Short mmCIF file of C-alpha atoms in Angstrom, two decimals:
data_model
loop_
_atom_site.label_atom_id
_atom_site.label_comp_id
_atom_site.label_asym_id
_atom_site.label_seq_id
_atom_site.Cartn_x
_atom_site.Cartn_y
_atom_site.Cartn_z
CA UNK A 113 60.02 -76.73 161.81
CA UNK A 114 57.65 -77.75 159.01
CA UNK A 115 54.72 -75.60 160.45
CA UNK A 116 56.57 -72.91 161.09
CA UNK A 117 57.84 -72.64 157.58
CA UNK A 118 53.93 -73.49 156.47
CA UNK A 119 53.14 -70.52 158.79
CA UNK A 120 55.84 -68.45 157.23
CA UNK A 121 55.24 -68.83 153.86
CA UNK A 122 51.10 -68.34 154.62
CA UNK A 123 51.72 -64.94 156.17
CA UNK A 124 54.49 -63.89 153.40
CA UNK A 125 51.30 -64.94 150.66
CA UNK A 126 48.79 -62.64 153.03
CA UNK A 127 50.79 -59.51 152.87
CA UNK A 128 51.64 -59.51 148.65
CA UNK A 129 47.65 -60.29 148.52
CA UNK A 130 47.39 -57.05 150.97
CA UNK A 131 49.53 -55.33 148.74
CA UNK A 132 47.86 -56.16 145.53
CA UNK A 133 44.04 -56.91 146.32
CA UNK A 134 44.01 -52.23 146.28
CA UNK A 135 44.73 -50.94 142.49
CA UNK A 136 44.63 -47.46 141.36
CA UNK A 137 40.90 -47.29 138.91
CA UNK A 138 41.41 -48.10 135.49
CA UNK A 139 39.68 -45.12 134.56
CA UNK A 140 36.67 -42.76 136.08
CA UNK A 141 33.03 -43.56 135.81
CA UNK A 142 30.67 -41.95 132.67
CA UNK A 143 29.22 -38.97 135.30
CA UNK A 144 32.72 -38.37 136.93
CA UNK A 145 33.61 -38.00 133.21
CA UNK A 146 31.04 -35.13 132.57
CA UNK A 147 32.14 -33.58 135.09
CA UNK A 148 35.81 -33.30 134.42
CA UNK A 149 34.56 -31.89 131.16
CA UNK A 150 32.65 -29.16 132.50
CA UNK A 151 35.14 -28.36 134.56
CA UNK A 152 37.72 -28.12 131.80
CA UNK A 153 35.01 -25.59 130.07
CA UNK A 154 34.77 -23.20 132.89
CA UNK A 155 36.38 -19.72 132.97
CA UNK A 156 38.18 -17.56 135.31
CA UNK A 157 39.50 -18.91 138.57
CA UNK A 158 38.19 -22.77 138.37
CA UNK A 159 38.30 -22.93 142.29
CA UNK A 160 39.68 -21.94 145.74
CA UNK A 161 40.92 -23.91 148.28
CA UNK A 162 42.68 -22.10 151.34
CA UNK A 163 44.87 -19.46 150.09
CA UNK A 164 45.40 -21.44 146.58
CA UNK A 165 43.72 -20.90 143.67
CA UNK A 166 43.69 -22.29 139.99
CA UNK A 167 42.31 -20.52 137.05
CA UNK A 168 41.32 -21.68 133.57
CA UNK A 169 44.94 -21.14 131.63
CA UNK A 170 46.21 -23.66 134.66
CA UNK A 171 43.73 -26.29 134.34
CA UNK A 172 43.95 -27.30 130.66
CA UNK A 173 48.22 -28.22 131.60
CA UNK A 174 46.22 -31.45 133.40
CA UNK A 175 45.70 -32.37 129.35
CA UNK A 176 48.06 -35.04 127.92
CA UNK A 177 51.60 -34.52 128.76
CA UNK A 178 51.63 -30.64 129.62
CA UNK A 179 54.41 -29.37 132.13
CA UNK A 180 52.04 -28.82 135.55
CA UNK A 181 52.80 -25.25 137.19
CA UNK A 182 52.50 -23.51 141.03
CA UNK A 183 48.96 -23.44 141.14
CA UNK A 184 48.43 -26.95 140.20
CA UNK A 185 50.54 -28.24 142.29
CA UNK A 186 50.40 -25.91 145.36
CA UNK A 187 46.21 -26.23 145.33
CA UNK A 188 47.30 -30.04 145.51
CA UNK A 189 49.33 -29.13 148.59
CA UNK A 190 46.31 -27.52 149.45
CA UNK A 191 43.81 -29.91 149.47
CA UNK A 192 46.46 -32.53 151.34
CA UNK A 193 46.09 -29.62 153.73
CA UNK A 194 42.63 -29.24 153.89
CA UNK A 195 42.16 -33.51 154.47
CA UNK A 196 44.50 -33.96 156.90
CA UNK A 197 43.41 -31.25 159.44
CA UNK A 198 39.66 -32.84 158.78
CA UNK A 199 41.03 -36.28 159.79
CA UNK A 200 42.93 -34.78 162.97
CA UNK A 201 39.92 -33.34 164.41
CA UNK A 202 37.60 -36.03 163.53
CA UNK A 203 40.07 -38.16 165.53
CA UNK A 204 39.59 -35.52 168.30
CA UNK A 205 43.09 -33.67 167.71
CA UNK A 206 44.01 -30.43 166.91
CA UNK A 207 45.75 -28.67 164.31
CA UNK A 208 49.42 -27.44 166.34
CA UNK A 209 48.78 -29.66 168.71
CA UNK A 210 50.45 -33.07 167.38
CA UNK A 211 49.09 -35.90 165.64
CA UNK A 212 46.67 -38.73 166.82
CA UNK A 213 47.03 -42.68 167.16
CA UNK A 214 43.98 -43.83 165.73
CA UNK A 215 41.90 -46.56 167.47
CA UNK A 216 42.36 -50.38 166.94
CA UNK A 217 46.16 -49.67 165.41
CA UNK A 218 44.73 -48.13 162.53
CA UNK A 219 47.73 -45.44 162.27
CA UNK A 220 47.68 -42.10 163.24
CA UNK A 221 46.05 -38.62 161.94
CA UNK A 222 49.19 -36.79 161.33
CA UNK A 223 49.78 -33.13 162.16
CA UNK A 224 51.19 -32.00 158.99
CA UNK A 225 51.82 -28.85 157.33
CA UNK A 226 52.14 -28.53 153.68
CA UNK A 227 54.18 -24.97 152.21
CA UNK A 228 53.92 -23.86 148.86
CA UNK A 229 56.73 -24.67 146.29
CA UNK A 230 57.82 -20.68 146.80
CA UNK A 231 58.89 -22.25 150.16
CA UNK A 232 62.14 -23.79 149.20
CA UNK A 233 62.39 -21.07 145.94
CA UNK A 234 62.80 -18.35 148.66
CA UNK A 235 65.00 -20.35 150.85
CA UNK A 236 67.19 -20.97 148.20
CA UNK A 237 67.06 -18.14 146.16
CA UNK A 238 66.95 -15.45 149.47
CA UNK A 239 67.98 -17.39 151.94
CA UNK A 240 65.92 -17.40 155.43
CA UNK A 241 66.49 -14.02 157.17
CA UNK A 242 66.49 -11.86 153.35
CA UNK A 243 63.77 -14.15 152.54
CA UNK A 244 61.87 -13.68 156.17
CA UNK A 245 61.20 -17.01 156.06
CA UNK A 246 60.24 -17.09 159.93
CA UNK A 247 57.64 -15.09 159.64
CA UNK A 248 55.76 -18.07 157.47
CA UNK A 249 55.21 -19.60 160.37
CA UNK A 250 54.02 -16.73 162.80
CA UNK A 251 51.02 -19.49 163.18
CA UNK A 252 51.90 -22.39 164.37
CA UNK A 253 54.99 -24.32 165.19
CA UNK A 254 56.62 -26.75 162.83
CA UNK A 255 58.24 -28.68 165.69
CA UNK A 256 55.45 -29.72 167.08
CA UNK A 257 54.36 -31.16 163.49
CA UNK A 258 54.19 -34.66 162.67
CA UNK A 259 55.53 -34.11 159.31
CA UNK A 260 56.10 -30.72 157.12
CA UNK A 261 55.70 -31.68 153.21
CA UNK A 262 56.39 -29.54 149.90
CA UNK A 263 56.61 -29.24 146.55
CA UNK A 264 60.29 -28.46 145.30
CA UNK A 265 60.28 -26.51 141.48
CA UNK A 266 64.44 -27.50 140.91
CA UNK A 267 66.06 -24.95 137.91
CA UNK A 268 62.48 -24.22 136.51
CA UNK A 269 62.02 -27.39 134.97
CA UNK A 270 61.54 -30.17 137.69
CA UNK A 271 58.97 -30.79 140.31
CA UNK A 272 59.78 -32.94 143.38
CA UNK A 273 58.65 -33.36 146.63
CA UNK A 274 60.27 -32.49 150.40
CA UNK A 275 59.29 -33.65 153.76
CA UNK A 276 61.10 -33.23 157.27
CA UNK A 277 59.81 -36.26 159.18
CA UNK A 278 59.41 -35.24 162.64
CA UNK A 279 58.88 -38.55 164.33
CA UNK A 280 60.95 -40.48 162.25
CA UNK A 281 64.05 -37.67 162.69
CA UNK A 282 64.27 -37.93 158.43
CA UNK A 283 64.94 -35.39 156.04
CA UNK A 284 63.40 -36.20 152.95
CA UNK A 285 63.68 -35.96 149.17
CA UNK A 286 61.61 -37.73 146.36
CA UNK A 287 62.38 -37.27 143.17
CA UNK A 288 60.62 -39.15 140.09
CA UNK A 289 63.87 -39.39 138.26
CA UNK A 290 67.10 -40.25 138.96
CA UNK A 291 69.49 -37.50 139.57
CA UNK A 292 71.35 -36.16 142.54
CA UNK A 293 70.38 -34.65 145.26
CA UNK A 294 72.91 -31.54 145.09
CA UNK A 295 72.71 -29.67 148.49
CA UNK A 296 69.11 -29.75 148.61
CA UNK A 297 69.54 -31.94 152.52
CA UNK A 298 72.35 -29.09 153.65
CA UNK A 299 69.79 -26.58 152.64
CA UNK A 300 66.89 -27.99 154.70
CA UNK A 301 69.15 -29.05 157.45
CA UNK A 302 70.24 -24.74 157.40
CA UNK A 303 66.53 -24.29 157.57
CA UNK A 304 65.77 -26.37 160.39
CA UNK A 305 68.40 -25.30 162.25
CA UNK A 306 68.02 -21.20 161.15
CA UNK A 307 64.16 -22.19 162.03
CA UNK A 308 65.08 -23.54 165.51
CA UNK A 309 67.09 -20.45 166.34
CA UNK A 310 64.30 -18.28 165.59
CA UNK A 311 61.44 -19.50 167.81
CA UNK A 312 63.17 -21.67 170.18
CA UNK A 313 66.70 -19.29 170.84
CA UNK A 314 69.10 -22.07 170.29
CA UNK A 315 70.63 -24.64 167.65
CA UNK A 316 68.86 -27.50 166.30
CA UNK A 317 69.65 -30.73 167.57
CA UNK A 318 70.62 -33.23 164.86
CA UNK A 319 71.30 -36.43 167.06
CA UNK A 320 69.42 -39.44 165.51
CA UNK A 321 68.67 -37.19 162.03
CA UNK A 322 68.78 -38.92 158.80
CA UNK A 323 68.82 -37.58 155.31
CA UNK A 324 66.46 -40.08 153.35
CA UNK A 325 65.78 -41.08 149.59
CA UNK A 326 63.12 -43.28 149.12
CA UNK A 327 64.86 -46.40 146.86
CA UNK A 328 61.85 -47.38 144.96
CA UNK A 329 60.00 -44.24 144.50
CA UNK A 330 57.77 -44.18 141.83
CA UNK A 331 59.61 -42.93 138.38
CA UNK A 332 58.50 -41.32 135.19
CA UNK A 333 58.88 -42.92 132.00
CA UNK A 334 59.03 -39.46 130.11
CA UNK A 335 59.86 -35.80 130.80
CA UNK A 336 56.52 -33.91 131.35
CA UNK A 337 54.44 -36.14 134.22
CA UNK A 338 57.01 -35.12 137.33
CA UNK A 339 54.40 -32.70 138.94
CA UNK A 340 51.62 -35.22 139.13
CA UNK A 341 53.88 -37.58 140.66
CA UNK A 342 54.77 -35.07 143.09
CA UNK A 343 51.18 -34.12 144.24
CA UNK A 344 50.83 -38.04 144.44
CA UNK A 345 53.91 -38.04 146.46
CA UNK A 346 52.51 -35.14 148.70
CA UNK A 347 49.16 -36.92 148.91
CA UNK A 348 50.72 -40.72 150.34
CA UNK A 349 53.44 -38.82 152.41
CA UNK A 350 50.49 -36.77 154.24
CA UNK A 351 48.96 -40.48 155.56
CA UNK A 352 52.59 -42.19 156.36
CA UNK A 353 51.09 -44.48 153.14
CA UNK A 354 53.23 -46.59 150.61
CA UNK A 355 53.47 -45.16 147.45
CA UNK A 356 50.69 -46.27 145.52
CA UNK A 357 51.37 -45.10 141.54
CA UNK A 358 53.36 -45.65 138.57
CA UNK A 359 53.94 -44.11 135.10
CA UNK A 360 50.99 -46.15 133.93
CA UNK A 361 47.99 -44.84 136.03
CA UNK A 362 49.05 -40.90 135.33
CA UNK A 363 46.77 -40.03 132.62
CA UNK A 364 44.00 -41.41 135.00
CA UNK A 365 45.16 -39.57 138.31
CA UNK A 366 45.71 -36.29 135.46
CA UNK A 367 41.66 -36.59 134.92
CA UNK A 368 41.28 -37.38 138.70
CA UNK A 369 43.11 -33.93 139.78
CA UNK A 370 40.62 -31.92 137.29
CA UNK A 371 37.75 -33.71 139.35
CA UNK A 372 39.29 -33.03 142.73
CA UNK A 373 39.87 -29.45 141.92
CA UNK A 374 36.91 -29.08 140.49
CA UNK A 375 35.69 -30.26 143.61
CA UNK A 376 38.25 -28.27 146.33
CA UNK A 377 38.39 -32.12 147.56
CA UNK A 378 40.77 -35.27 147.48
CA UNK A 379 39.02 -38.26 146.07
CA UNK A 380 38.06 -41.51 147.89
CA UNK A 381 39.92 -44.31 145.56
CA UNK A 382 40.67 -47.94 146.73
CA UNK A 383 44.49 -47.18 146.85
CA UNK A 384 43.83 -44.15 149.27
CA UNK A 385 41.76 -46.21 151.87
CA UNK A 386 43.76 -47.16 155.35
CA UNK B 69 46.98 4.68 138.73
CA UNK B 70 44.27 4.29 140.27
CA UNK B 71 42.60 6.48 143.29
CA UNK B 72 43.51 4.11 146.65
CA UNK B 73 47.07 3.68 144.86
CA UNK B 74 49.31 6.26 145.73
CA UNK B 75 52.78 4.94 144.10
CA UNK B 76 55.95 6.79 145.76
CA UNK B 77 59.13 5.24 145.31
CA UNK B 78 61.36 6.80 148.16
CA UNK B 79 59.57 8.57 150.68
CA UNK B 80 57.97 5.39 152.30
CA UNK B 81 59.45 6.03 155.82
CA UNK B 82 58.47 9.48 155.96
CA UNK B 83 55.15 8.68 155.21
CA UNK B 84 54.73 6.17 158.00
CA UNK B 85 51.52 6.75 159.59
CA UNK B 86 50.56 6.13 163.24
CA UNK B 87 46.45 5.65 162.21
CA UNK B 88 45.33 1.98 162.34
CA UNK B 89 42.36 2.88 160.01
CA UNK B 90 44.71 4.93 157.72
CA UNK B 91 46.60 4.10 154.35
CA UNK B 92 49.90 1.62 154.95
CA UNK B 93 53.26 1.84 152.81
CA UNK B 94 53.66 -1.50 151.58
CA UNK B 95 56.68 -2.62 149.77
CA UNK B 96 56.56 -5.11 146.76
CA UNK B 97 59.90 -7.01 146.39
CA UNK B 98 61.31 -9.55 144.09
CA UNK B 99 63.72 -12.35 144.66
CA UNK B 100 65.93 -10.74 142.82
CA UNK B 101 65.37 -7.77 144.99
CA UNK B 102 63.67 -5.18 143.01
CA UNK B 103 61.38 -2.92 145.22
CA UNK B 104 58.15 -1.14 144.28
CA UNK B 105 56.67 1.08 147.17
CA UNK B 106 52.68 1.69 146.96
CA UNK B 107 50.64 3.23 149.46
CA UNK B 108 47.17 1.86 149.79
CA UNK B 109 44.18 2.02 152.19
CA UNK B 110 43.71 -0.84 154.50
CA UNK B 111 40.50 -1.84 152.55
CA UNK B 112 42.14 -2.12 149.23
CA UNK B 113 41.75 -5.49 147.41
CA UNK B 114 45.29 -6.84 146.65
CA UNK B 115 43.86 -7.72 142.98
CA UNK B 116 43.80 -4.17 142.15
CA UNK B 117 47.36 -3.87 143.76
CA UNK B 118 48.61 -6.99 141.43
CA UNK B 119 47.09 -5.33 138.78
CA UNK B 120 49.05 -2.01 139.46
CA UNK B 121 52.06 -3.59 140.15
CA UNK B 122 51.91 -5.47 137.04
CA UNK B 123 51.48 -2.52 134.79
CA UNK B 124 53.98 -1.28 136.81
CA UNK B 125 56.89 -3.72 135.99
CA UNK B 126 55.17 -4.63 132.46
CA UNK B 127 54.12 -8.30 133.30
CA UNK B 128 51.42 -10.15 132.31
CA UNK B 129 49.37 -10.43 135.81
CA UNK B 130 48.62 -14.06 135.18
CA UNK B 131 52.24 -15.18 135.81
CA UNK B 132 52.71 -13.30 139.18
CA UNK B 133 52.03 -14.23 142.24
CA UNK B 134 51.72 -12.51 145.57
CA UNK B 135 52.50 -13.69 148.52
CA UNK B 136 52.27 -12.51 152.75
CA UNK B 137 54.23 -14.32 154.96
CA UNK B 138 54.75 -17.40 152.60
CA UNK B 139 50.44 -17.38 152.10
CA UNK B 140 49.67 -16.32 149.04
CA UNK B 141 47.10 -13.30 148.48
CA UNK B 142 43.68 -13.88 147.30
CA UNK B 143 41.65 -11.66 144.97
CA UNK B 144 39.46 -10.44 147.87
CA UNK B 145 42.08 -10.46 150.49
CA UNK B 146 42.87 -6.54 151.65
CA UNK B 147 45.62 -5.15 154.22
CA UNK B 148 42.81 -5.29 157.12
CA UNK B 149 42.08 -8.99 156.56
CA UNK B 150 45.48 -10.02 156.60
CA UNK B 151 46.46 -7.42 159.37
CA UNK B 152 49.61 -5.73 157.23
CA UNK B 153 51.03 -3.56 159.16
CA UNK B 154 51.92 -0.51 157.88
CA UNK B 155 56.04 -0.78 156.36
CA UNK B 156 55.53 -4.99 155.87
CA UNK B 157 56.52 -7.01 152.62
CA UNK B 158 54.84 -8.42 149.83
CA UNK B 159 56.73 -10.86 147.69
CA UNK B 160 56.30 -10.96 144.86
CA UNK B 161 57.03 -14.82 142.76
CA UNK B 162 56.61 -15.84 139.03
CA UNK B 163 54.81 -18.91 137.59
CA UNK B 164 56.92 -22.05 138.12
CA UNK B 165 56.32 -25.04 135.51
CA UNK B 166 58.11 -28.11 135.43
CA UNK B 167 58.13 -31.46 133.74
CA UNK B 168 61.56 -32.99 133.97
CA UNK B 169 64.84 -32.49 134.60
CA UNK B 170 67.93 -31.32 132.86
#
């Protein structure tokens, strides 16, 4: 009995050391600096990454507490992109074609796709067939994703972040701040089913769906940081990862995004390592 | 306006054309449903047709954006690299911002 409480309370000290031994970087190095500031210098469109670009006006809202916009945010979305569908065929997948396990239990290379925050704007404001909303994904197939992810802009004001779970049978809403969720999960429940109807001829099947709010989701401490949290939120939700941020570490992940745009890349940091 | 931009507001079906190298009739529409009509050649860059457009509608071209099929357009994309076909839609979506909630 002894031992197995000794065993117990050994394993429940290994997992909070798991859980703490990765922290977000206090700050970036001196050359990482440099370059953020060069980057904040240049002129005209700062970079491209897929479809998304951000230009110089966009940028400088990574400064202090400035309100982020669409192009920060969906170029976030973008990169997320970009990563995952490097990580699915490095793990000998395909983009459309599902996710993969990775070897030795190390999780799985999702098959995700991210929309742009005009996504759930057009499905809202339209509605699918005004809005031809099917024709967004004359590409591929969303139900035979791992995950679809999004930025949500709510009244013009807000950013927060969507995901229909695939595997998991969730629909999903994270939100920095408290607040309700209105009909946001009736709305993407419409456009799964509407969705459905379109490519595969009948109704959605809804047995075993959830509508999910994550309970401890990372929260703001003011009213201008809720689009960095939500291209943090994009970022963990697009490797099935915890949530790995708080109010504290946002003027450092602000700097970071001006170095991963600058760069068209998502950094390495100790928090984003599986 | 410029040359490859012939604006016409109402006879876009008439001028449907059967040439896959010709000019398309695209439509420009807002969410809340406002419709410009340009005809452009297929190797028009979609910057120029932003441009237009925004002159058009009096908007500063930096807080538009256009999208094709939920992608949005890039400076260099034209109607043959994104295979419009002649008659399709261009949305047309304004800068979002946000910081916190109500």
């Amino acid at each position: 009995m002894k031992r197995t409480r000794d065993e117990l309370a050994h394993k429940e000290e290994a997992r909070i050391q798991a859980l703490t031994k990765k922290s977000v970087p206090k700050d970036l190095t001196e050359e990482e600096k440099a370059e953020v500031a060069r980057v904040m210098k240049k002129s005209g469109v700062i970079n491209e990454c897929g479809k998304e670009t951000v230009t110089q006006d966009s940028i400088q809202r990574l400064r202090g507490t400035t309100w982020l916009n669409d192009e920060l945010v969906n170029f976030y979305g973008a990169m997320v992109q970009q990563r995952a569908d490097e990580r699915l065929k490095a793990a000998g997948g395909k983009p459309g074609e599902g996710g993969k396990d990775l070897p030795g239990g190390k999780g799985r290379a999702l098959d995700i796709h991210v929309f742009s925050s005009f996504f759930y704007s057009k499905l809202t404001t339209d509605g699918y067939a005004k809005g031809r909303i099917g024709r967004w994904t004359k590409k591929f197939d969303i139900f035979k994703k791992d995950k679809i992810i999004f930025p949500m802009n709510i009244g013009g004001m807000h950013w927060t972040t969507g995901c229909i779970d695939f595997r998991k049978k969730r629909i999903e809403w994270y939100n920095s701040l408290p607040g309700s969720a209105g009909d946001i999960f009736e709305e993407l429940r419409k456009y799964l089913d509407l969705e459905h109807r379109d490519k595969r001829k009948k109704s959605f099947d809804f047995t075993g769906w959830a509508n999910y709010r994550c309970p401890d989701y990372p929260q703001q401490q003011n009213g201008s940081d809720c689009g960095v949290f939500t291209a943090l939120g994009m970022e963990a939700l697009a490797r099935d990862a915890d949530f790995n941020f708080e109010q504290d570490n946002i003027p450092f992940f602000r700097r970071l995004m001006v170095l991963e745009i600058g760069r068209a890349k998502l950094s390495k940091i100790p928090t984003r390592e599986d | 306006m410029a040359d490859a931009e012939d604006q016409h507001d109402h006879d876009h079906e008439e001028a449907k054309t059967e040439d896959a190298t010709g000019p398309i009739n695209v439509k420009v529409v807002t969410s809340t449903g406002d419709e410009v009509f340009f005809k452009i050649k297929r190797n028009t860059k979609m910057s120029k047709l932003k441009g237009a457009y925004a002159q058009r509608v009096g908007k500063d071209v930096q807080t538009i954006r256009f999208l094709y099929d939920g992608e949005r357009l890039g400076e260099d994309d034209t109607p043959a690299s994104l295979e419009m076909q002649d008659g399709d839609t261009i949305d047309v979506m304004v800068e979002q911002v946000g910081g916190s909630r109500l």
